[in-house]
Short mmCIF file of C-alpha atoms (C1' of nucleotides) in Angstrom, two decimals:
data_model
loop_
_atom_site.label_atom_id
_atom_site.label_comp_id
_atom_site.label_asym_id
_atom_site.label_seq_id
_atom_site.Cartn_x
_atom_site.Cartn_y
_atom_site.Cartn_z
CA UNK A 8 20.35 -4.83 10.20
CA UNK A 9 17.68 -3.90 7.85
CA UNK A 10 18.32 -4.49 4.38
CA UNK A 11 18.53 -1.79 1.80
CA UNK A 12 15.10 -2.46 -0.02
CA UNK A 13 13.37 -2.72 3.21
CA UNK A 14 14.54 0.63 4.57
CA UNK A 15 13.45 2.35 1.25
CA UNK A 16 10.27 0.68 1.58
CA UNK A 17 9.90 1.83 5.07
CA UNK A 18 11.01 5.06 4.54
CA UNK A 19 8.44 5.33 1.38
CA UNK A 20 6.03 4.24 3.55
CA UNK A 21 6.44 7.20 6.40
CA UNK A 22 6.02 9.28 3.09
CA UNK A 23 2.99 7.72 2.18
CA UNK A 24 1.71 8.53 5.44
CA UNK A 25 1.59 11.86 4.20
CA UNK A 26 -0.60 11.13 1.13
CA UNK A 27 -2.90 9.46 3.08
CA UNK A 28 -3.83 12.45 5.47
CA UNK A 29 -4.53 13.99 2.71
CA UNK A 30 -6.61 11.74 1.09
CA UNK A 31 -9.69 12.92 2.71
CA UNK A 32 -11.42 15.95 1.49
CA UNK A 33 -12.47 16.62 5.03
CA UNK A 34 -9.48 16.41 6.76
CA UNK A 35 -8.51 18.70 3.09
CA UNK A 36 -10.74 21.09 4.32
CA UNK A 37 -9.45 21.13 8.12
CA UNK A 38 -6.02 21.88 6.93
CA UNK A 39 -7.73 24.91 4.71
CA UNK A 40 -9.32 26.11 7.42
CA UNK A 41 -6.39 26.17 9.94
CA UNK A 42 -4.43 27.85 7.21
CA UNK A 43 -6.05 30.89 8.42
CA UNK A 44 -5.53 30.25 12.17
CA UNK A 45 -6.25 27.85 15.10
CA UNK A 46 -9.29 27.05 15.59
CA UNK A 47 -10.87 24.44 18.08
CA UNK A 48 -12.70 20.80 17.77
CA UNK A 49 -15.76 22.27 17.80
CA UNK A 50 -15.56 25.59 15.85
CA UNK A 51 -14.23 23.22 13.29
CA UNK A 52 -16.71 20.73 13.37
CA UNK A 53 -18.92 23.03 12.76
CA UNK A 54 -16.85 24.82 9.73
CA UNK A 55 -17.17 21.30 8.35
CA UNK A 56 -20.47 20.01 9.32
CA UNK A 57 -19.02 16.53 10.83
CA UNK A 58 -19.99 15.47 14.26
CA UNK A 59 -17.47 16.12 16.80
CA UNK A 60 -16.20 12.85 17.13
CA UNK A 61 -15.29 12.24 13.15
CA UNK A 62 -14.10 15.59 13.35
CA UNK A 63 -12.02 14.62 16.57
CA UNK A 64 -10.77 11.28 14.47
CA UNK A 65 -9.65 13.24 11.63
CA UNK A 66 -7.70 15.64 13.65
CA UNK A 67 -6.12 12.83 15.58
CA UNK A 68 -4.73 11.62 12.26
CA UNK A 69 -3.18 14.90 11.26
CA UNK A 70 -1.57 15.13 14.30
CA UNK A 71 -0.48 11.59 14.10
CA UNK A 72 1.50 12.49 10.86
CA UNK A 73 2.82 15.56 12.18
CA UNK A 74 0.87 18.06 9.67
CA UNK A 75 -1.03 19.92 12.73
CA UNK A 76 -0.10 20.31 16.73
CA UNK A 77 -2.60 20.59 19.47
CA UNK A 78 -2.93 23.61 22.14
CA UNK A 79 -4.66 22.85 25.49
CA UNK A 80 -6.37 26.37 26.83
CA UNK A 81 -8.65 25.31 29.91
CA UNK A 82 -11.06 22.67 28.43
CA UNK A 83 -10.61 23.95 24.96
CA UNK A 84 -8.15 22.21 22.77
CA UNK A 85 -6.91 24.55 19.96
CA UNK A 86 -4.96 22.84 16.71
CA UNK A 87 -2.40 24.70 14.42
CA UNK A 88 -1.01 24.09 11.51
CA UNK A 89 2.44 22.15 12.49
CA UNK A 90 4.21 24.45 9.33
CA UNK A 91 3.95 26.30 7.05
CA UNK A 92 5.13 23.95 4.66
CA UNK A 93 1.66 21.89 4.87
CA UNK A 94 -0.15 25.48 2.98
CA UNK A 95 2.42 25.08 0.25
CA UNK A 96 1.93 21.21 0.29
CA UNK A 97 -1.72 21.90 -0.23
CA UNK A 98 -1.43 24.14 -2.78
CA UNK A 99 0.70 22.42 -5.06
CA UNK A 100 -1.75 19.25 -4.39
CA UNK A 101 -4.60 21.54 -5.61
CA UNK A 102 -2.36 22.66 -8.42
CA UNK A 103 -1.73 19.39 -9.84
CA UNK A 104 -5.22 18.66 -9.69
CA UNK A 105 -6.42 21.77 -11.60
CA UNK A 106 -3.83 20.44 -14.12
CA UNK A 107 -4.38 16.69 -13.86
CA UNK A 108 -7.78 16.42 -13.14
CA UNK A 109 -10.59 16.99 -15.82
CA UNK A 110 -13.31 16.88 -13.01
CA UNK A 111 -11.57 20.05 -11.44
CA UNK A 112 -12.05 22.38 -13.84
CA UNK A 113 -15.52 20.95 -15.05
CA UNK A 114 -16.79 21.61 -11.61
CA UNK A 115 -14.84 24.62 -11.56
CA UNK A 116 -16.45 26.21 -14.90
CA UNK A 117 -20.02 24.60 -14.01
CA UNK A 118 -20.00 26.37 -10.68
CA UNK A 119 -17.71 29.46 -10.32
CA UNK A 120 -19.03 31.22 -13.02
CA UNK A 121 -17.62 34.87 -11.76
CA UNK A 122 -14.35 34.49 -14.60
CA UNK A 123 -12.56 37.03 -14.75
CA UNK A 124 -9.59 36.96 -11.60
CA UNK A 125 -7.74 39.75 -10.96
CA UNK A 126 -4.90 40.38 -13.42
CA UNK A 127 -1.96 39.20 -11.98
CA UNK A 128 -0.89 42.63 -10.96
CA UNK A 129 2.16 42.84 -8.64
CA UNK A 130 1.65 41.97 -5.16
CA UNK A 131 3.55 45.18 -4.51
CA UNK A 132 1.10 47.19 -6.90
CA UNK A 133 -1.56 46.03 -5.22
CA UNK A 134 -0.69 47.05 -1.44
CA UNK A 135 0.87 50.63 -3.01
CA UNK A 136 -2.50 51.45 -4.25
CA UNK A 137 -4.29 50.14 -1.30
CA UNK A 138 -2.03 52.23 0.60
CA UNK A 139 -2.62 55.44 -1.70
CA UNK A 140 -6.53 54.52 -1.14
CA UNK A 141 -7.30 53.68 -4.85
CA UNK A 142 -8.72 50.30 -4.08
CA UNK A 143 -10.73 48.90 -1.63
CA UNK A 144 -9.25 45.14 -0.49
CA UNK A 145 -11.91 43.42 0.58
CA UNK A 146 -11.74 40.05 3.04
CA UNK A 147 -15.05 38.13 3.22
CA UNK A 148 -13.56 35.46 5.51
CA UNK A 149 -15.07 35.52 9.22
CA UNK A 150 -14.08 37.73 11.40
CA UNK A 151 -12.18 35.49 13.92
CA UNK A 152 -10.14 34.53 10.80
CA UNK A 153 -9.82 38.26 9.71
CA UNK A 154 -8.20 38.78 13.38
CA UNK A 155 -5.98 35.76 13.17
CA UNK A 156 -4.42 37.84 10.02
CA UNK A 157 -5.26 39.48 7.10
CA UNK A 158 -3.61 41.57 3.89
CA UNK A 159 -3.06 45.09 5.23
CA UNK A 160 -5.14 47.61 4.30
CA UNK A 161 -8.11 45.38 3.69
CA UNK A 162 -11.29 45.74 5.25
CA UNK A 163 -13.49 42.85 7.01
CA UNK A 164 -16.91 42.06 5.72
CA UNK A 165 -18.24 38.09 6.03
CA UNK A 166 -20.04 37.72 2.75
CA UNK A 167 -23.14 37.35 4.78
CA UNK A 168 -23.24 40.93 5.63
CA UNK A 169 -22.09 42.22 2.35
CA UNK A 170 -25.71 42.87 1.29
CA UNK A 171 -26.80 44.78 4.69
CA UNK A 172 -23.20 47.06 4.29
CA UNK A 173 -21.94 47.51 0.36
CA UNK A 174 -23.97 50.43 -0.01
CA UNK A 175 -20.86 52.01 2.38
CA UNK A 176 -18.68 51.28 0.12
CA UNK A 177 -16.92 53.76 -2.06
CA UNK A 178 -18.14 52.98 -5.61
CA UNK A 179 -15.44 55.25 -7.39
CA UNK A 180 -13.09 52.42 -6.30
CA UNK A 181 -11.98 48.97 -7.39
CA UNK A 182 -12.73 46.45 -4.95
CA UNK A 183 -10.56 43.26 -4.76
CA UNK A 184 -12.25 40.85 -2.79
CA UNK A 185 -9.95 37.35 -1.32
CA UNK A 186 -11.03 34.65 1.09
CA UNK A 187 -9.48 31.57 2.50
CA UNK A 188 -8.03 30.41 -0.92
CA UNK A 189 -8.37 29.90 -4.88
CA UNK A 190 -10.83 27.71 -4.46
CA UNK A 191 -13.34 29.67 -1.69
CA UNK A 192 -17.08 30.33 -3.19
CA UNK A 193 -17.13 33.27 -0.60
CA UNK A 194 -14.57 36.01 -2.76
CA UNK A 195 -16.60 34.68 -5.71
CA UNK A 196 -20.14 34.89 -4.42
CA UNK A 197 -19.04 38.13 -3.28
CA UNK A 198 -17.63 39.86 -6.64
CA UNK A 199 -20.68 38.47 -8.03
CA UNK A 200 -23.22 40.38 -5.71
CA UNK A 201 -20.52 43.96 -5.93
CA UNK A 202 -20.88 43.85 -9.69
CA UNK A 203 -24.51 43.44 -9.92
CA UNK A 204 -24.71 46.71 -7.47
CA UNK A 205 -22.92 48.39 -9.85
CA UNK A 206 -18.88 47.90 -8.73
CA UNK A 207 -15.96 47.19 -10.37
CA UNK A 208 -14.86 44.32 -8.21
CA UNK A 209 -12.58 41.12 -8.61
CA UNK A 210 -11.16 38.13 -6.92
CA UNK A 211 -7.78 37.51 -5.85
CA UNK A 212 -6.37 34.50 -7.38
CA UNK A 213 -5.49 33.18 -4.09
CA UNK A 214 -6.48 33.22 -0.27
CA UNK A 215 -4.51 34.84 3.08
CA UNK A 216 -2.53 31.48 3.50
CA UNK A 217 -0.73 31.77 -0.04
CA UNK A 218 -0.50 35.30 -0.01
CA UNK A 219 1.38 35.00 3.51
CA UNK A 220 3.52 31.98 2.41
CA UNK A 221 4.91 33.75 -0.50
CA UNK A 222 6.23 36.41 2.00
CA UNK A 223 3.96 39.06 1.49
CA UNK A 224 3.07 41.52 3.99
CA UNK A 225 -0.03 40.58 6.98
CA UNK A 226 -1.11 42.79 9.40
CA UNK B 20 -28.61 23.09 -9.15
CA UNK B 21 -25.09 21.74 -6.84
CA UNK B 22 -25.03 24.00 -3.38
CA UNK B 23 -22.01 25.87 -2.43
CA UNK B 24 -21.22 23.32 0.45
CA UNK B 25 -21.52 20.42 -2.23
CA UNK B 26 -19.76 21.60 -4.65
CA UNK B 27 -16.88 22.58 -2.07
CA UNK B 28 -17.25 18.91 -0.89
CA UNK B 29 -17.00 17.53 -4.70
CA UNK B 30 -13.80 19.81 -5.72
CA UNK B 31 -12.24 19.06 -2.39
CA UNK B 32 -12.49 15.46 -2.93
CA UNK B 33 -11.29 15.70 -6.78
CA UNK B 34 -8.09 16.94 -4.79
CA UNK B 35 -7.77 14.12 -2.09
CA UNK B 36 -7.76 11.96 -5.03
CA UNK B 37 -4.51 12.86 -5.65
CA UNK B 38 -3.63 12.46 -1.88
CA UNK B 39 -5.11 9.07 -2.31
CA UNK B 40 -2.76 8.29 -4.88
CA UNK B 41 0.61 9.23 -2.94
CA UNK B 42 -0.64 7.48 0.09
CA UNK B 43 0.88 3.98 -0.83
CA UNK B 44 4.71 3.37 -1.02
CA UNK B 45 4.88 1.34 -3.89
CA UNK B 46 3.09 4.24 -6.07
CA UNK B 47 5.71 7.04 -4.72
CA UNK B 48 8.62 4.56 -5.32
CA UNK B 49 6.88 4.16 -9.28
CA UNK B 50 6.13 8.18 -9.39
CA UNK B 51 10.35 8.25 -8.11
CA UNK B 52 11.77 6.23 -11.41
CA UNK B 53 9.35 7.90 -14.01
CA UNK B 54 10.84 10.85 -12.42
CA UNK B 55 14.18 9.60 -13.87
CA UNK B 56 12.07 8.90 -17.46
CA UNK B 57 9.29 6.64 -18.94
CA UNK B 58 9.48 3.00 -18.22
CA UNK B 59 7.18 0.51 -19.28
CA UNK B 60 5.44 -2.23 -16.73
CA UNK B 61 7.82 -5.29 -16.95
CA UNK B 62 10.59 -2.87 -16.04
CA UNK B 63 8.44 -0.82 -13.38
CA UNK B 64 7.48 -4.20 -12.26
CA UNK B 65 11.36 -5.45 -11.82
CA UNK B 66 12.35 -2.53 -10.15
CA UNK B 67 9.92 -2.25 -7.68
CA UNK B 68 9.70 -5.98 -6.73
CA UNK B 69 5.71 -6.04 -7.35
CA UNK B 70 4.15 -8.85 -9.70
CA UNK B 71 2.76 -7.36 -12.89
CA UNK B 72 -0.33 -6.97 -12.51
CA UNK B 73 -0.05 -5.32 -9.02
CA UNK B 74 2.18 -2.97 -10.76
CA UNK B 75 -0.45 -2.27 -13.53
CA UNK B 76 -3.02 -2.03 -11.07
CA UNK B 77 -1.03 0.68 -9.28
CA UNK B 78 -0.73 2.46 -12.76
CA UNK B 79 -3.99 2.45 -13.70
CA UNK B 80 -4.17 4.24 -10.39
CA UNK B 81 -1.90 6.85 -10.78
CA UNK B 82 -2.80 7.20 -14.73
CA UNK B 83 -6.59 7.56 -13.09
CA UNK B 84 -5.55 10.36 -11.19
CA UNK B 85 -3.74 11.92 -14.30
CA UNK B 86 -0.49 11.97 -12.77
CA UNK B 87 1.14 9.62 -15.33
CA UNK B 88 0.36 8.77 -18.67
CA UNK B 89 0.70 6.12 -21.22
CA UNK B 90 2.04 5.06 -24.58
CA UNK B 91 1.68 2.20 -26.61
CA UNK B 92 5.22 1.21 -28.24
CA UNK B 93 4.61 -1.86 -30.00
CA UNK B 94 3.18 -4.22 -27.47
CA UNK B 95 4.67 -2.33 -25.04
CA UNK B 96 3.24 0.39 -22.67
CA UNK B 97 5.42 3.07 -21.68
CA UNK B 98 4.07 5.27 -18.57
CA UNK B 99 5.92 8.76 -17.57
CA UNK B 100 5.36 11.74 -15.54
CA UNK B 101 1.88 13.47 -16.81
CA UNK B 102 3.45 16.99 -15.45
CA UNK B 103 6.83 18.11 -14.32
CA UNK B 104 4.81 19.33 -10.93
CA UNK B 105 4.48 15.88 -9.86
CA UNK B 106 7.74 15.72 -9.08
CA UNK B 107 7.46 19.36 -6.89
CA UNK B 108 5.00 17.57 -5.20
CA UNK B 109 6.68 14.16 -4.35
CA UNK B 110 9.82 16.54 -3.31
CA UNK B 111 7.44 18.71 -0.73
CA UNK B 112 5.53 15.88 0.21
CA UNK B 113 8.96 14.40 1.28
CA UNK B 114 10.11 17.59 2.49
CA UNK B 115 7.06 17.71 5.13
CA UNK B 116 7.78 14.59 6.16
CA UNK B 117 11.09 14.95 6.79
CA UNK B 118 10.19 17.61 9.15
CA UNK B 119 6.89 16.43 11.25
CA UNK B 120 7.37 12.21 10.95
CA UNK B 121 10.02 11.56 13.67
CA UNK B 122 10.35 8.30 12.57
CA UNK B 123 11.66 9.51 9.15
CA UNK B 124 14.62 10.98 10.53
CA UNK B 125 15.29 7.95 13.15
CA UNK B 126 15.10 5.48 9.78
CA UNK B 127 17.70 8.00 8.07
CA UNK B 128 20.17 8.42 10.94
CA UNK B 129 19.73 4.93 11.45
CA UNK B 130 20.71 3.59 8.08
CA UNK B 131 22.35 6.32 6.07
CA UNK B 132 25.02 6.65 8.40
CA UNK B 133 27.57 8.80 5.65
CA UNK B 134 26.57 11.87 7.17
CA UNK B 135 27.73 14.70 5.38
CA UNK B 136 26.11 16.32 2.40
CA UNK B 137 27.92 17.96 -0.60
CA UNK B 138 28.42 21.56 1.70
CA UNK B 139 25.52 23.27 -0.58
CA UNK B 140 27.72 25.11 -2.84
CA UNK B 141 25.68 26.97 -5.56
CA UNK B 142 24.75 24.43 -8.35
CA UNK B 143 26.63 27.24 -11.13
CA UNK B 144 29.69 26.45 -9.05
CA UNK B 145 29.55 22.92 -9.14
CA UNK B 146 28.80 23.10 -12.94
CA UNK B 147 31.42 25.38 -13.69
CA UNK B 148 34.09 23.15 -11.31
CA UNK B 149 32.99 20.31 -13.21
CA UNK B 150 33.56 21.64 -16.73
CA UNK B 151 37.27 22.96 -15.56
CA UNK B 152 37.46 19.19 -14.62
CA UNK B 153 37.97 19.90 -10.92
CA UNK B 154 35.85 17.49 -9.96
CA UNK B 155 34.17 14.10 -10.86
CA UNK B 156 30.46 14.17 -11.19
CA UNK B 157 29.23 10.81 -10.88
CA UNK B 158 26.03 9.23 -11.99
CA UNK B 159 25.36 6.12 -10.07
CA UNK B 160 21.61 5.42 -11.55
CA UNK B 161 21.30 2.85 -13.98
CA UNK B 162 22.52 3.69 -17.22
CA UNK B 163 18.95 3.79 -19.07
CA UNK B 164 17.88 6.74 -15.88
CA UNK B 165 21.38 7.91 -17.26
CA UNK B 166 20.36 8.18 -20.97
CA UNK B 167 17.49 9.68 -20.28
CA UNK B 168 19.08 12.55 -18.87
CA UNK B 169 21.80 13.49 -16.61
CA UNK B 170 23.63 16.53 -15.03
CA UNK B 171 26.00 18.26 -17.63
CA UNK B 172 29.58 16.41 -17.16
CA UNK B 173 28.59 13.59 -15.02
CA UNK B 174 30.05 10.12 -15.55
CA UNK B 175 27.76 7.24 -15.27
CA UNK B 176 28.55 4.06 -13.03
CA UNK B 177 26.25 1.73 -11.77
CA UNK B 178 27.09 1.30 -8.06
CA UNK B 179 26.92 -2.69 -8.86
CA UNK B 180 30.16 -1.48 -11.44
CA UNK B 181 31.84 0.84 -8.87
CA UNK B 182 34.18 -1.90 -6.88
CA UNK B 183 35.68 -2.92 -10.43
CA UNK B 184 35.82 0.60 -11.74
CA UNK B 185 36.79 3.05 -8.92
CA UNK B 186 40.65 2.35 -9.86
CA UNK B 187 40.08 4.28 -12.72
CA UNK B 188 39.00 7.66 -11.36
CA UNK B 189 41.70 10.16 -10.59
CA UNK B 190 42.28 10.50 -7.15
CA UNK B 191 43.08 14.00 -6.46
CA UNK B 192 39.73 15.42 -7.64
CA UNK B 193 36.87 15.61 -5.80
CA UNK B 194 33.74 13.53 -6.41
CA UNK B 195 29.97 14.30 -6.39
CA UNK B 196 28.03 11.36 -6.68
CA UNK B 197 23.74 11.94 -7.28
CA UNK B 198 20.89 9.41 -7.79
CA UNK B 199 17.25 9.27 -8.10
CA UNK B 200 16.37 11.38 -5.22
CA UNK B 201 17.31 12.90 -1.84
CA UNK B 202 17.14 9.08 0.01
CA UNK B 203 18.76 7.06 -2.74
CA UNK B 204 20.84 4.59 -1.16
CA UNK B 205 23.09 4.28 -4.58
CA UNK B 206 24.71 7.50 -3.87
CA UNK B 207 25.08 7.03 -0.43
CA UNK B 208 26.71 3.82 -0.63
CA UNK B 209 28.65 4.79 -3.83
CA UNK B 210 30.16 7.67 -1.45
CA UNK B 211 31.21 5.40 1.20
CA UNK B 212 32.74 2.67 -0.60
CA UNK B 213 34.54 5.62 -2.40
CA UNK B 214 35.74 7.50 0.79
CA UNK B 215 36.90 3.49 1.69
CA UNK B 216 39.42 3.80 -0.98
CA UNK B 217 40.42 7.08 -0.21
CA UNK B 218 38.65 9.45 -2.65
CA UNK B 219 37.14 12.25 -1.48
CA UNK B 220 33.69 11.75 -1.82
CA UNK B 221 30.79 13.99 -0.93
CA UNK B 222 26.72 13.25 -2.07
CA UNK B 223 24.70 15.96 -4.30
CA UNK B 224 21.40 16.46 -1.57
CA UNK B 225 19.26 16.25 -4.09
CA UNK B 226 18.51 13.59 -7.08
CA UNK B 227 18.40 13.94 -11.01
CA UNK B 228 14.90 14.81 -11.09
CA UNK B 229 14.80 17.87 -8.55
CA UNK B 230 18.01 18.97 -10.10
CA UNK B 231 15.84 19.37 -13.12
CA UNK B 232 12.71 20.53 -11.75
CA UNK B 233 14.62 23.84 -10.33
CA UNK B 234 15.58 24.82 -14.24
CA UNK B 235 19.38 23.42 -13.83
CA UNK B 236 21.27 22.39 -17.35
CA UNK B 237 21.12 18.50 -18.08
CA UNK B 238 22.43 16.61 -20.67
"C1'" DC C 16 -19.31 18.09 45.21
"C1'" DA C 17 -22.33 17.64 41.27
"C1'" DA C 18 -23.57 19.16 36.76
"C1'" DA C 19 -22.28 20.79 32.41
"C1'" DT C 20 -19.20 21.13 28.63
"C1'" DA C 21 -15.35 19.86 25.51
"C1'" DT C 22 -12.82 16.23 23.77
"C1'" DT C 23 -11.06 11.64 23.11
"C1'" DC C 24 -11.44 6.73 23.14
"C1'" DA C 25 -13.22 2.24 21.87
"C1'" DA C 26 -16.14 -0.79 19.46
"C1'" DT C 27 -18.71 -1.65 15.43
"C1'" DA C 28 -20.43 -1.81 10.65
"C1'" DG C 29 -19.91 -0.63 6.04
"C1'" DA C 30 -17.00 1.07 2.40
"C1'" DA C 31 -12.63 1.44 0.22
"C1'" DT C 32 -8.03 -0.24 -0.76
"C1'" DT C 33 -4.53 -3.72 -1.82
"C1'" DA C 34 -2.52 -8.08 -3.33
"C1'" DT C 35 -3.34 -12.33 -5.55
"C1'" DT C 36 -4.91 -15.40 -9.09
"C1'" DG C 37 -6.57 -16.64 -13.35
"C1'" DA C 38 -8.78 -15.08 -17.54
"C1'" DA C 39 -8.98 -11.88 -21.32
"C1'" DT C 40 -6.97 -8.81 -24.67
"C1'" DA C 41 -3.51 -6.90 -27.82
"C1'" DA C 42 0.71 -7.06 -30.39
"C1'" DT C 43 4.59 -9.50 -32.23
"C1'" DA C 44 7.23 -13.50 -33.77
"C1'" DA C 45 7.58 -17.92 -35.80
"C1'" DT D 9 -2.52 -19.09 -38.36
"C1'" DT D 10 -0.66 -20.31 -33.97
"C1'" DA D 11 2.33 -19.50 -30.17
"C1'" DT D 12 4.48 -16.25 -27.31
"C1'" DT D 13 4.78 -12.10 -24.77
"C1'" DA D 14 3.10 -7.86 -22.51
"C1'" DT D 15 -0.58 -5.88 -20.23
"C1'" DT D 16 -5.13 -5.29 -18.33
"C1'" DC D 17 -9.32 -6.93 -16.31
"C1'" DA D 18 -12.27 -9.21 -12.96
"C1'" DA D 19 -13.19 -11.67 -8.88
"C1'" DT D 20 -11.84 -12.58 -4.29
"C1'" DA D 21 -9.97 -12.23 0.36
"C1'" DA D 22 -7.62 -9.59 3.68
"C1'" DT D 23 -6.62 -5.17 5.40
"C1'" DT D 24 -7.44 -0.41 6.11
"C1'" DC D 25 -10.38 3.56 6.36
"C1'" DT D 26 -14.49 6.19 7.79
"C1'" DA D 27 -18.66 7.35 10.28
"C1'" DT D 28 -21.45 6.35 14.13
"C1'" DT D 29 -22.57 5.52 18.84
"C1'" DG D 30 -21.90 5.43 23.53
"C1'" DA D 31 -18.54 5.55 27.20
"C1'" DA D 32 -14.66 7.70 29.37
"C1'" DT D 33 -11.78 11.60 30.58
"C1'" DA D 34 -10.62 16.38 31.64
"C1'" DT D 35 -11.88 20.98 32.83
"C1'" DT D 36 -14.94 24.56 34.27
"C1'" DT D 37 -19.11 26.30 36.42
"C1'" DG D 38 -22.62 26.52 39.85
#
DNA sequence: CAAATATTCAATAGAATTATTGAATAATAA
DNA sequence: TTATTATTCAATAATTCTATTGAATATTTG
């Protein structure tokens, strides 16, 4: 029979398992981009810029630990997210890091220079004036994640076609851009290129997996 | 100037720091008792059965990662918590793993064999119970966690005092026994040697800590 | 059936992590 | 001032982690 200290070591030690997936800013970065829907070994090797194989690795670890499943569909293997749980995880990880972490928000000030977030308006504000047509919500994630899901109303431009299409855009309207999460250069990249045409555009604090895990309505 | 993809590389591996640091069991059991208030080494040391300087090591680990800090007392160095969140975090990380590790669950049905949880009654009940004196809240951390803070009412024995002491609780109220966290094995075994000698005995789920974190009174 | 494609596995090398041991440092007590 | 105590540092060895490379496996296409 094990004794008492060796079962709370074991046990502490399934837990660390945890920590230890997500000690890897790659396999970080997997996790973010699953948050916005399956995807498959090589879309996300190529997300991430590792070869298929480390990509493959990292994956296998994730699974190992429980934090994503795996889909066969023909030769194609697609991964999920095993739960919700792992976006919340992840964002009170990053959360404790923007508070514990100096190098955070120096890299954070030295490179996202766009300041200003949105206000924290309501959520509900926010999708009743989207609704009414008095701003424009704006998702610069890639399409195939803007299918997955998205925040209703909002339209889908990847920030590489924002230059070729704002010009469309309504410029008697707020635009609130949002991406993948807090952290995602797109939403800021974008606001910055909107304003210097001449819009009145911010970022949403946080991405599509936040927004949906604090029970807010997707379409 | 940093590119977009290093400077997502660099903040994503400011966060898997902190991943880093939960991924060994000795640091989550440390990050568990600072949850119940400061400690310095020697006792950090005793209570996690590492030598000294293993334990230090660890801290300067965790203190690294800004998720503790320090204070000089004399010639001693107290550590604590850097940020109530840390404790969110431990509870979600936990919370996660309780619900994708199998072998979590096999190690707690395995060893934790008093099955049933306090019936989650609102905590304002149990508070309000307690102060009619309906039922015994009991404390089984060791009396310095105790000091530090404890749930309004409670009564603090040691389980290592419980056999010589139980004889003096009044047997026709309930008791609710806590600990340091949702797997102590105080409370558990506190509950069973209680329900042994005919009190009925039920566990609080959670520890001191999370009680805490979600805003609850403490003494 | 063979070729192509997607993915995983296995082996390897280098880097990182962890525990140990002894030395060094800082603060207090005698 | 010296001895004691508490803690940290540094070096080392063992273990674990990560990326790479090539092979193996599974599925689809021609």
């Amino acid at each position: 029979m094990m004794s008492s200290d060796n079962f709370k070591l074991e046990l502490f030690n399934q837990f660390a398992r945890i920590g230890k997936a997500l000690g890897n800013a790659y396999r970080l970065e997997i996790i973010e981009f699953l948050a916005q829907g399956e995807r498959n070994v090589e879309e996300l090797a190529t997300l991430s810029g590792l070869s298929i194989a480390n990509t493959s690795q990292h994956l296998q670890q994730l699974k190992q630990t429980g934090l994503v499943t795996a889909t066969k569909k023909g030769q194609y293997v697609y991964y999920q997210l095993s739960n919700p749980k792992v976006i919340d995880l992840f964002a009170i990880l990053r959360d404790v890091a923007e508070q514990t972490l100096a190098e955070v928000n120096k890299l954070v000030d030295t490179f996202l220079t766009v300041k200003d977030d949105l206000e924290p308006i309501p959520a509900k504000e926010l999708l009743e004036r989207a609704r009414q047509g008095l701003v424009t919500v704006l998702d610069v994630r890639p399409p195939e994640e803007f299918n997955a899901g998205h925040l209703p109303q909002a339209i889908n431009i990847p920030l590489k076609n924002l230059e070729n299409i704002y010009h469309t855009l309504p410029k008697d309207k707020e635009i609130i851009a949002y991406c993948r999460g807090p952290y995602c250069i797109l939403a800021y990249q974008a606001v910055a290129q909107l304003r210097d045409q001449g819009f009145s555009a911010y970022r949403l604090e946080n991405g599509f997996p936040e927004w949906k895990q604090a029970g807010l309505p997707i379409e």
